[in-house]
mmCIF file of C-alpha atoms and ligand atoms in Angstrom:
data_model
loop_
_atom_site.group_PDB
_atom_site.id
_atom_site.type_symbol
_atom_site.label_atom_id
_atom_site.label_comp_id
_atom_site.label_asym_id
_atom_site.label_seq_id
_atom_site.Cartn_x
_atom_site.Cartn_y
_atom_site.Cartn_z
ATOM 1 C CA MET Q 1 11.432 -1.416 26.317
ATOM 2 C CA SER Q 2 8.236 1.306 25.720
ATOM 3 C CA ARG Q 3 5.908 -0.020 22.755
ATOM 4 C CA LYS Q 4 5.772 1.225 19.474
ATOM 5 C CA LYS Q 5 3.808 4.190 18.381
ATOM 6 C CA ILE Q 6 1.385 4.214 14.823
ATOM 7 C CA ALA Q 7 -0.322 6.889 13.663
ATOM 8 C CA LEU Q 8 -3.370 6.187 11.006
ATOM 9 C CA ILE Q 9 -4.022 9.116 9.208
ATOM 10 C CA GLY Q 10 -7.452 8.470 7.614
ATOM 11 C CA GLY Q 11 -9.543 6.479 10.280
ATOM 12 C CA GLY Q 12 -12.134 5.678 7.300
ATOM 13 C CA GLN Q 13 -12.405 1.848 5.941
ATOM 14 C CA ILE Q 14 -9.098 1.223 5.405
ATOM 15 C CA GLY Q 15 -8.036 3.222 8.446
ATOM 16 C CA GLY Q 16 -10.103 1.274 10.624
ATOM 17 C CA ASN Q 17 -9.200 -2.234 9.144
ATOM 18 C CA LEU Q 18 -5.297 -0.977 9.785
ATOM 19 C CA ALA Q 19 -6.244 0.014 13.592
ATOM 20 C CA LEU Q 20 -7.965 -3.621 13.906
ATOM 21 C CA ILE Q 21 -5.019 -5.842 12.496
ATOM 22 C CA ALA Q 22 -2.379 -3.180 14.039
ATOM 23 C CA ALA Q 23 -3.812 -4.163 17.350
ATOM 24 C CA GLN Q 24 -4.139 -7.588 16.482
ATOM 25 C CA LYS Q 25 -0.600 -8.356 15.883
ATOM 26 C CA GLU Q 26 0.060 -5.970 18.661
ATOM 27 C CA LEU Q 27 2.318 -3.925 16.664
ATOM 28 C CA GLY Q 28 2.357 -0.869 19.106
ATOM 29 C CA ASP Q 29 -0.353 1.356 20.762
ATOM 30 C CA ILE Q 30 -2.548 3.252 17.947
ATOM 31 C CA VAL Q 31 -3.626 6.758 17.340
ATOM 32 C CA ILE Q 32 -6.135 7.052 14.327
ATOM 33 C CA SER Q 33 -6.014 11.166 13.572
ATOM 34 C CA ASP Q 34 -8.727 12.525 10.684
ATOM 35 C CA ILE Q 35 -11.065 15.734 10.113
ATOM 36 C CA PRO Q 36 -12.793 17.394 12.804
ATOM 37 C CA LYS Q 37 -16.058 16.063 10.995
ATOM 38 C CA ALA Q 38 -14.955 12.711 11.312
ATOM 39 C CA GLU Q 39 -13.951 13.177 14.970
ATOM 40 C CA GLY Q 40 -17.342 11.212 16.184
ATOM 41 C CA MET Q 41 -16.422 8.274 13.873
ATOM 42 C CA ILE Q 42 -12.941 7.688 14.778
ATOM 43 C CA LYS Q 43 -13.492 7.820 18.384
ATOM 44 C CA GLY Q 44 -16.315 5.897 18.524
ATOM 45 C CA LYS Q 45 -13.833 3.103 15.997
ATOM 46 C CA ALA Q 46 -10.895 3.859 18.455
ATOM 47 C CA LEU Q 47 -13.394 2.742 21.368
ATOM 48 C CA ASP Q 48 -15.119 0.034 19.635
ATOM 49 C CA LEU Q 49 -11.564 -1.781 19.231
ATOM 50 C CA MET Q 50 -10.543 -0.922 22.809
ATOM 51 C CA GLN Q 51 -13.737 -3.160 23.882
ATOM 52 C CA LEU Q 52 -11.869 -5.954 21.462
ATOM 53 C CA ARG Q 53 -8.440 -6.251 22.891
ATOM 54 C CA PRO Q 54 -9.841 -8.042 26.678
ATOM 55 C CA HIS Q 55 -10.331 -11.700 24.540
ATOM 56 C CA ASP Q 56 -7.192 -12.230 23.285
ATOM 57 C CA GLY Q 57 -5.454 -9.795 26.144
ATOM 58 C CA TYR Q 58 -4.234 -7.515 23.266
ATOM 59 C CA ASP Q 59 -2.433 -4.913 25.253
ATOM 60 C CA VAL Q 60 -2.144 -1.917 22.901
ATOM 61 C CA ASN Q 61 -4.060 1.308 23.597
ATOM 62 C CA ILE Q 62 -6.220 3.422 20.488
ATOM 63 C CA GLU Q 63 -7.120 6.290 20.323
ATOM 64 C CA GLY Q 64 -8.945 8.900 17.785
ATOM 65 C CA SER Q 65 -8.446 12.950 17.866
ATOM 66 C CA SER Q 66 -8.796 15.076 15.162
ATOM 67 C CA ASP Q 67 -5.965 17.220 16.554
ATOM 68 C CA PRO Q 68 -3.037 16.672 14.181
ATOM 69 C CA ALA Q 69 -0.684 16.412 17.170
ATOM 70 C CA ILE Q 70 -2.039 13.272 17.854
ATOM 71 C CA ILE Q 71 0.904 11.788 15.865
ATOM 72 C CA SER Q 72 3.392 12.975 17.857
ATOM 73 C CA GLY Q 73 6.116 11.031 17.761
ATOM 74 C CA ALA Q 74 4.883 8.169 15.652
ATOM 75 C CA ASP Q 75 7.035 5.481 14.629
ATOM 76 C CA VAL Q 76 4.895 4.478 12.067
ATOM 77 C CA VAL Q 77 2.215 6.737 9.870
ATOM 78 C CA ILE Q 78 -0.040 5.245 7.453
ATOM 79 C CA ILE Q 79 -1.769 7.695 5.248
ATOM 80 C CA THR Q 80 -5.135 7.013 3.681
ATOM 81 C CA ALA Q 81 -6.673 10.507 4.104
ATOM 82 C CA GLY Q 82 -8.581 11.456 0.402
ATOM 83 C CA VAL Q 83 -11.567 10.014 -0.678
ATOM 84 C CA PRO Q 84 -11.828 6.481 -2.761
ATOM 85 C CA ARG Q 85 -13.634 5.560 -5.985
ATOM 86 C CA LYS Q 86 -17.066 5.218 -7.313
ATOM 87 C CA PRO Q 87 -17.670 2.892 -9.925
ATOM 88 C CA GLY Q 88 -16.495 4.489 -14.176
ATOM 89 C CA MET Q 89 -13.548 6.264 -12.007
ATOM 90 C CA ASP Q 90 -9.677 5.367 -12.460
ATOM 91 C CA ARG Q 91 -7.646 6.162 -9.888
ATOM 92 C CA GLU Q 92 -6.039 8.867 -11.447
ATOM 93 C CA ASP Q 93 -9.747 10.664 -11.454
ATOM 94 C CA LEU Q 94 -8.405 10.949 -7.762
ATOM 95 C CA LEU Q 95 -5.635 13.378 -8.078
ATOM 96 C CA GLY Q 96 -7.177 16.963 -7.818
ATOM 97 C CA ILE Q 97 -9.344 15.854 -4.603
ATOM 98 C CA ASN Q 98 -6.651 13.984 -2.877
ATOM 99 C CA LEU Q 99 -3.218 15.952 -3.719
ATOM 100 C CA LYS Q 100 -5.234 19.181 -1.914
ATOM 101 C CA ILE Q 101 -5.381 16.645 1.291
ATOM 102 C CA ILE Q 102 -1.729 15.138 1.112
ATOM 103 C CA LYS Q 103 -0.473 18.538 1.012
ATOM 104 C CA ASP Q 104 -2.329 19.101 4.887
ATOM 105 C CA VAL Q 105 -0.812 15.674 5.924
ATOM 106 C CA ALA Q 106 2.641 16.165 5.303
ATOM 107 C CA ASN Q 107 2.693 19.043 6.296
ATOM 108 C CA ASN Q 108 1.330 17.642 9.708
ATOM 109 C CA VAL Q 109 3.389 14.537 9.504
ATOM 110 C CA LYS Q 110 6.720 16.780 8.950
ATOM 111 C CA THR Q 111 5.622 18.852 12.118
ATOM 112 C CA HIS Q 112 4.556 16.042 14.587
ATOM 113 C CA ALA Q 113 6.332 12.713 13.440
ATOM 114 C CA PRO Q 114 10.051 14.191 11.268
ATOM 115 C CA GLU Q 115 11.246 10.493 12.441
ATOM 116 C CA ALA Q 116 8.657 7.682 10.670
ATOM 117 C CA PHE Q 117 8.477 5.592 8.530
ATOM 118 C CA VAL Q 118 5.636 6.816 6.297
ATOM 119 C CA ILE Q 119 3.450 4.047 4.261
ATOM 120 C CA VAL Q 120 0.880 6.040 1.849
ATOM 121 C CA ILE Q 121 -2.072 4.150 0.732
ATOM 122 C CA SER Q 122 -4.088 6.794 -0.698
ATOM 123 C CA ASN Q 123 -4.541 6.689 -4.596
ATOM 124 C CA PRO Q 124 -3.719 7.674 -7.181
ATOM 125 C CA LEU Q 125 -0.755 6.319 -5.029
ATOM 126 C CA ASP Q 126 2.305 6.397 -7.305
ATOM 127 C CA ALA Q 127 1.727 10.787 -7.715
ATOM 128 C CA MET Q 128 0.249 10.517 -3.904
ATOM 129 C CA VAL Q 129 3.786 8.550 -2.448
ATOM 130 C CA TYR Q 130 5.832 10.945 -4.706
ATOM 131 C CA ALA Q 131 3.689 14.252 -3.488
ATOM 132 C CA PHE Q 132 4.204 12.953 -0.076
ATOM 133 C CA TYR Q 133 8.039 12.420 -1.006
ATOM 134 C CA LYS Q 134 8.484 16.158 -2.159
ATOM 135 C CA LEU Q 135 6.295 17.842 0.625
ATOM 136 C CA SER Q 136 8.052 16.405 3.724
ATOM 137 C CA GLY Q 137 11.511 16.552 2.352
ATOM 138 C CA PHE Q 138 11.794 13.102 3.914
ATOM 139 C CA PRO Q 139 14.676 10.959 2.729
ATOM 140 C CA LYS Q 140 14.049 8.214 0.059
ATOM 141 C CA ASN Q 141 14.192 5.300 2.130
ATOM 142 C CA GLN Q 142 11.565 6.874 4.918
ATOM 143 C CA VAL Q 143 8.901 7.022 2.332
ATOM 144 C CA VAL Q 144 6.943 4.177 0.802
ATOM 145 C CA GLY Q 145 4.103 3.477 -1.577
ATOM 146 C CA MET Q 146 1.539 0.459 -0.471
ATOM 147 C CA ALA Q 147 0.751 -1.114 -4.027
ATOM 148 C CA GLY Q 148 2.620 -3.789 -4.803
ATOM 149 C CA ALA Q 149 2.326 -6.047 -1.988
ATOM 150 C CA LEU Q 150 -1.686 -5.921 -2.956
ATOM 151 C CA ASP Q 151 -1.862 -6.446 -6.755
ATOM 152 C CA SER Q 152 0.448 -9.044 -5.606
ATOM 153 C CA ALA Q 153 -1.769 -10.796 -3.053
ATOM 154 C CA ARG Q 154 -4.640 -10.229 -5.965
ATOM 155 C CA PHE Q 155 -2.270 -12.333 -8.020
ATOM 156 C CA ARG Q 156 -1.919 -15.110 -5.606
ATOM 157 C CA THR Q 157 -5.244 -15.495 -4.825
ATOM 158 C CA PHE Q 158 -6.443 -15.380 -7.809
ATOM 159 C CA ILE Q 159 -4.248 -18.534 -9.049
ATOM 160 C CA ALA Q 160 -4.603 -20.389 -5.953
ATOM 161 C CA MET Q 161 -8.573 -19.725 -6.835
ATOM 162 C CA GLU Q 162 -7.851 -21.386 -10.472
ATOM 163 C CA THR Q 163 -5.562 -24.348 -9.248
ATOM 164 C CA GLY Q 164 -7.176 -25.193 -5.873
ATOM 165 C CA PHE Q 165 -3.835 -25.374 -4.169
ATOM 166 C CA SER Q 166 -2.869 -23.452 -0.679
ATOM 167 C CA VAL Q 167 -2.607 -19.812 -1.111
ATOM 168 C CA GLN Q 168 0.708 -19.797 1.163
ATOM 169 C CA ASP Q 169 2.205 -21.679 -1.647
ATOM 170 C CA VAL Q 170 1.904 -19.452 -4.386
ATOM 171 C CA THR Q 171 4.880 -16.622 -4.922
ATOM 172 C CA CYS Q 172 4.238 -14.017 -7.243
ATOM 173 C CA MET Q 173 5.064 -10.744 -7.778
ATOM 174 C CA VAL Q 174 3.772 -7.398 -9.731
ATOM 175 C CA LEU Q 175 5.925 -4.851 -10.599
ATOM 176 C CA GLY Q 176 5.059 -1.505 -11.937
ATOM 177 C CA GLY Q 177 2.404 1.722 -11.283
ATOM 178 C CA HIS Q 178 -0.986 1.164 -9.405
ATOM 179 C CA GLY Q 179 -3.176 1.350 -12.118
ATOM 180 C CA ASP Q 180 -4.323 -1.035 -15.109
ATOM 181 C CA SER Q 181 -1.092 -0.676 -17.175
ATOM 182 C CA MET Q 182 0.745 -2.788 -14.069
ATOM 183 C CA VAL Q 183 3.479 -5.742 -14.749
ATOM 184 C CA PRO Q 184 1.901 -8.906 -13.318
ATOM 185 C CA LEU Q 185 5.287 -11.272 -13.915
ATOM 186 C CA THR Q 186 3.649 -14.576 -14.633
ATOM 187 C CA ARG Q 187 7.206 -15.623 -15.429
ATOM 188 C CA LEU Q 188 8.319 -15.707 -11.860
ATOM 189 C CA ALA Q 189 4.825 -16.945 -10.336
ATOM 190 C CA ALA Q 190 4.965 -20.211 -8.938
ATOM 191 C CA VAL Q 191 2.940 -22.826 -6.825
ATOM 192 C CA GLY Q 192 5.440 -24.550 -4.520
ATOM 193 C CA GLY Q 193 8.007 -23.376 -6.911
ATOM 194 C CA ILE Q 194 6.569 -24.890 -9.377
ATOM 195 C CA PRO Q 195 6.459 -22.298 -12.303
ATOM 196 C CA VAL Q 196 2.674 -21.681 -12.688
ATOM 197 C CA SER Q 197 2.970 -21.991 -16.814
ATOM 198 C CA GLU Q 198 3.327 -26.093 -16.422
ATOM 199 C CA LEU Q 199 0.227 -25.515 -13.911
ATOM 200 C CA ILE Q 200 -2.014 -23.322 -15.857
ATOM 201 C CA PRO Q 201 -2.739 -23.484 -19.509
ATOM 202 C CA GLU Q 202 -1.912 -19.970 -21.416
ATOM 203 C CA GLU Q 203 -5.134 -18.712 -22.015
ATOM 204 C CA ARG Q 204 -6.597 -19.014 -18.320
ATOM 205 C CA LEU Q 205 -3.455 -17.438 -16.734
ATOM 206 C CA ASN Q 206 -3.624 -14.424 -19.324
ATOM 207 C CA ALA Q 207 -7.241 -14.084 -18.227
ATOM 208 C CA ILE Q 208 -5.919 -13.979 -14.772
ATOM 209 C CA VAL Q 209 -3.315 -11.436 -15.376
ATOM 210 C CA GLU Q 210 -6.271 -9.192 -16.815
ATOM 211 C CA ARG Q 211 -8.240 -9.800 -14.020
ATOM 212 C CA VAL Q 212 -5.586 -9.002 -11.414
ATOM 213 C CA ARG Q 213 -5.093 -5.697 -13.539
ATOM 214 C CA PHE Q 214 -8.597 -4.454 -12.885
ATOM 215 C CA ALA Q 215 -9.314 -6.445 -9.425
ATOM 216 C CA GLY Q 216 -9.592 -2.716 -7.447
ATOM 217 C CA GLY Q 217 -11.888 -1.772 -9.910
ATOM 218 C CA GLU Q 218 -14.315 -5.345 -9.809
ATOM 219 C CA ILE Q 219 -14.650 -4.358 -6.324
ATOM 220 C CA VAL Q 220 -15.326 -0.468 -6.649
ATOM 221 C CA LYS Q 221 -18.297 -1.777 -9.422
ATOM 222 C CA LEU Q 222 -19.185 -4.551 -6.597
ATOM 223 C CA PHE Q 223 -19.751 -1.951 -3.872
ATOM 224 C CA GLY Q 224 -20.980 0.875 -6.147
ATOM 225 C CA ASN Q 225 -19.365 3.277 -3.125
ATOM 226 C CA GLY Q 226 -16.011 3.452 -2.253
ATOM 227 C CA SER Q 227 -12.863 0.690 -2.679
ATOM 228 C CA ALA Q 228 -11.707 -2.205 -1.184
ATOM 229 C CA TYR Q 229 -9.894 -2.011 2.332
ATOM 230 C CA TYR Q 230 -9.265 -5.374 3.870
ATOM 231 C CA ALA Q 231 -7.252 -6.769 1.439
ATOM 232 C CA PRO Q 232 -5.102 -3.151 1.270
ATOM 233 C CA ALA Q 233 -5.303 -2.880 4.901
ATOM 234 C CA GLN Q 234 -3.746 -5.824 5.865
ATOM 235 C CA SER Q 235 -1.034 -5.290 2.768
ATOM 236 C CA ALA Q 236 0.397 -2.175 4.522
ATOM 237 C CA ILE Q 237 -0.102 -4.003 8.207
ATOM 238 C CA GLU Q 238 3.206 -6.513 6.150
ATOM 239 C CA MET Q 239 5.127 -3.549 5.451
ATOM 240 C CA ALA Q 240 4.766 -1.832 8.671
ATOM 241 C CA GLU Q 241 5.664 -4.986 10.493
ATOM 242 C CA SER Q 242 8.809 -5.757 8.353
ATOM 243 C CA TYR Q 243 10.111 -2.020 9.145
ATOM 244 C CA LEU Q 244 8.861 -2.432 13.022
ATOM 245 C CA ARG Q 245 10.210 -6.295 13.399
ATOM 246 C CA ASP Q 246 12.957 -5.636 11.311
ATOM 247 C CA LYS Q 247 12.417 -8.312 9.075
ATOM 248 C CA LYS Q 248 13.627 -7.213 5.942
ATOM 249 C CA ARG Q 249 11.070 -9.301 3.758
ATOM 250 C CA VAL Q 250 11.288 -8.647 0.353
ATOM 251 C CA ILE Q 251 7.959 -6.825 -0.855
ATOM 252 C CA PRO Q 252 7.033 -5.195 -4.132
ATOM 253 C CA CYS Q 253 6.429 -1.431 -3.429
ATOM 254 C CA ALA Q 254 6.324 1.555 -4.478
ATOM 255 C CA SER Q 255 9.837 2.776 -3.786
ATOM 256 C CA TYR Q 256 11.697 5.968 -5.513
ATOM 257 C CA CYS Q 257 14.013 4.476 -7.683
ATOM 258 C CA GLU Q 258 17.329 6.609 -8.850
ATOM 259 C CA GLY Q 259 18.122 4.226 -12.025
ATOM 260 C CA GLU Q 260 16.730 0.953 -11.058
ATOM 261 C CA PHE Q 261 14.830 -1.141 -13.611
ATOM 262 C CA GLY Q 262 15.929 2.163 -15.716
ATOM 263 C CA VAL Q 263 13.701 4.322 -14.104
ATOM 264 C CA ASP Q 264 14.900 7.714 -12.539
ATOM 265 C CA GLY Q 265 13.338 9.642 -10.096
ATOM 266 C CA TYR Q 266 9.493 8.442 -9.531
ATOM 267 C CA PHE Q 267 8.409 6.041 -7.515
ATOM 268 C CA ILE Q 268 6.818 2.841 -8.811
ATOM 269 C CA GLY Q 269 6.453 -0.935 -7.846
ATOM 270 C CA VAL Q 270 9.535 -2.825 -7.679
ATOM 271 C CA PRO Q 271 10.821 -5.212 -5.009
ATOM 272 C CA SER Q 272 12.367 -3.881 -1.720
ATOM 273 C CA VAL Q 273 13.758 -4.890 1.589
ATOM 274 C CA ILE Q 274 12.108 -3.288 4.275
ATOM 275 C CA GLY Q 275 13.768 -3.603 7.601
ATOM 276 C CA SER Q 276 14.360 -1.236 10.231
ATOM 277 C CA GLY Q 277 16.181 1.338 7.980
ATOM 278 C CA GLY Q 278 12.799 2.199 6.066
ATOM 279 C CA VAL Q 279 13.226 0.862 2.277
ATOM 280 C CA GLU Q 280 16.408 -0.364 2.789
ATOM 281 C CA ARG Q 281 17.524 -1.924 -0.944
ATOM 282 C CA ILE Q 282 15.398 -2.241 -3.970
ATOM 283 C CA LEU Q 283 16.249 -5.529 -5.803
ATOM 284 C CA GLU Q 284 17.106 -4.945 -9.726
ATOM 285 C CA PHE Q 285 16.839 -8.257 -11.449
ATOM 286 C CA THR Q 286 16.721 -8.537 -15.376
ATOM 287 C CA LEU Q 287 13.993 -8.237 -16.958
ATOM 288 C CA THR Q 288 13.436 -10.147 -20.519
ATOM 289 C CA GLU Q 289 12.195 -7.053 -23.132
ATOM 290 C CA GLU Q 290 8.766 -7.518 -23.210
ATOM 291 C CA GLU Q 291 8.816 -6.927 -19.496
ATOM 292 C CA LYS Q 292 11.075 -4.073 -20.248
ATOM 293 C CA ALA Q 293 8.332 -2.578 -22.252
ATOM 294 C CA GLU Q 294 5.169 -3.524 -20.189
ATOM 295 C CA LEU Q 295 7.397 -1.567 -17.456
ATOM 296 C CA ASN Q 296 7.911 1.449 -19.686
ATOM 297 C CA ALA Q 297 4.439 1.586 -20.589
ATOM 298 C CA THR Q 298 3.737 1.974 -16.759
ATOM 299 C CA LEU Q 299 6.692 4.188 -16.211
ATOM 300 C CA GLU Q 300 4.780 6.584 -19.037
ATOM 301 C CA LYS Q 301 1.448 6.312 -16.812
ATOM 302 C CA VAL Q 302 3.182 7.277 -13.709
ATOM 303 C CA LYS Q 303 4.868 10.101 -15.212
ATOM 304 C CA LYS Q 304 1.993 11.820 -16.574
ATOM 305 C CA THR Q 305 0.066 11.527 -13.305
ATOM 306 C CA VAL Q 306 2.315 12.921 -11.043
ATOM 307 C CA ALA Q 307 3.423 15.860 -13.600
ATOM 308 C CA GLU Q 308 -0.549 16.423 -13.190
ATOM 309 C CA THR Q 309 0.716 16.894 -9.439
ATOM 310 C CA GLY Q 310 2.841 20.244 -10.598
ATOM 311 C CA LEU Q 311 5.410 19.246 -8.083
HETATM 312 N N1 APR A 401 -6.814 14.345 6.970
HETATM 313 C C1 APR A 401 -7.166 13.364 7.662
HETATM 314 N N2 APR A 401 -7.735 12.488 7.655
HETATM 315 C C2 APR A 401 -8.617 12.803 6.443
HETATM 316 C C3 APR A 401 -8.142 14.559 5.472
HETATM 317 C C4 APR A 401 -6.997 15.036 5.907
HETATM 318 N N3 APR A 401 -7.411 16.358 5.786
HETATM 319 N N4 APR A 401 -9.186 14.169 4.225
HETATM 320 C C5 APR A 401 -10.126 13.302 4.460
HETATM 321 N N5 APR A 401 -9.622 12.824 5.441
HETATM 322 C C6 APR A 401 -10.560 10.852 5.582
HETATM 323 C C7 APR A 401 -11.732 11.040 5.583
HETATM 324 O O1 APR A 401 -12.439 12.388 6.583
HETATM 325 C C8 APR A 401 -11.829 9.654 5.559
HETATM 326 O O2 APR A 401 -12.206 9.076 7.426
HETATM 327 O O3 APR A 401 -10.109 9.819 5.062
HETATM 328 C C9 APR A 401 -10.688 8.860 5.287
HETATM 329 C C10 APR A 401 -10.817 7.937 3.972
HETATM 330 O O4 APR A 401 -11.762 7.042 4.471
HETATM 331 P P1 APR A 401 -12.600 6.552 3.224
HETATM 332 O O5 APR A 401 -13.451 7.568 2.858
HETATM 333 O O6 APR A 401 -13.177 5.084 4.407
HETATM 334 O O7 APR A 401 -11.962 5.612 2.358
HETATM 335 P P2 APR A 401 -10.559 4.397 2.056
HETATM 336 O O8 APR A 401 -11.630 3.123 1.815
HETATM 337 O O9 APR A 401 -10.415 3.915 3.412
HETATM 338 O O10 APR A 401 -9.370 4.385 1.147
HETATM 339 C C11 APR A 401 -8.703 5.939 1.407
HETATM 340 O O11 APR A 401 -6.843 4.795 -0.092
HETATM 341 O O12 APR A 401 -7.208 2.759 -1.437
HETATM 342 C C12 APR A 401 -7.297 4.499 -1.154
HETATM 343 O O13 APR A 401 -8.482 5.121 -3.434
HETATM 344 C C13 APR A 401 -8.410 4.712 -1.788
HETATM 345 O O14 APR A 401 -7.534 7.232 -2.095
HETATM 346 C C14 APR A 401 -8.592 6.351 -0.964
HETATM 347 C C15 APR A 401 -7.860 6.029 0.114
#
């Protein structure tokens, strides 16, 4: 069996960590594509990563180039091309600049990797994944946005920090757009199957939900120049792995909805089954009236940003 090929478009902070984790999981050969100005940086990162392999014996090849053809025949494409936030910026402030970049990237992926399962990470996520879908003309199951996996990981982290219990036993789900109006579902959060409402007082839980909503911004503020990269990279790799190994994991992802949860014609965070068919299913379930109202509010924000793409 020949090795799978993973193409990373954008070899910056998240891109570098995607390459590292994909190599450590031996998901396949890795290519990093970036603009000519960044060619030295990605070639250097690729070589550095090649030299990390002997210790644990990861037999994968890692290569970087500014020639877009390097992604040819990729099984998975992960897009981080774009600019990250600076303090004081919302993800939506990146729309103009990142939309131009996604247009260029969609062309390249369509030309060189038309069969790939595409995971978009660039922000504002819900609009960028929509733009990629429209511009590439790819089927809906072949395109997905990484947001809910990260937002849920943040929720799990804060609950583990609050209770002191293993993060491994915390389960959480965050639905909706990848912005401050996201919907962390406290009703479904649990530690070892025990509802968190039994373990954490209500006001503490509310504070955690608020922290989850602004968790990306908290890191942007601390960095002063850029946004989070370790957890975003790990979150996207979980999705790529589920596709490549047909694991059929249930992960909240920005998937294209056609009626699910009352959303029609938009990408928004919903529980999605990822397997060899890409986004194989969206798992719809009954929301409370309050949750429905919150989902509608986040959908309105997503619609507004999507409208600004003009697509
Ligand atoms: N094609 C390929 N790569 C590109 C292109 C393009 N047309 N335009 C820009 N890039 C590259 C940049 O050269 C840079 O190396 O994308 C990379 C982005 O890396 P960083 O600036 O380090 O940003 P990062 O932290 O990785 O975040 C990338 O993901 O989470 C989002 O908001 C974040 O939109 C941002 C994206």
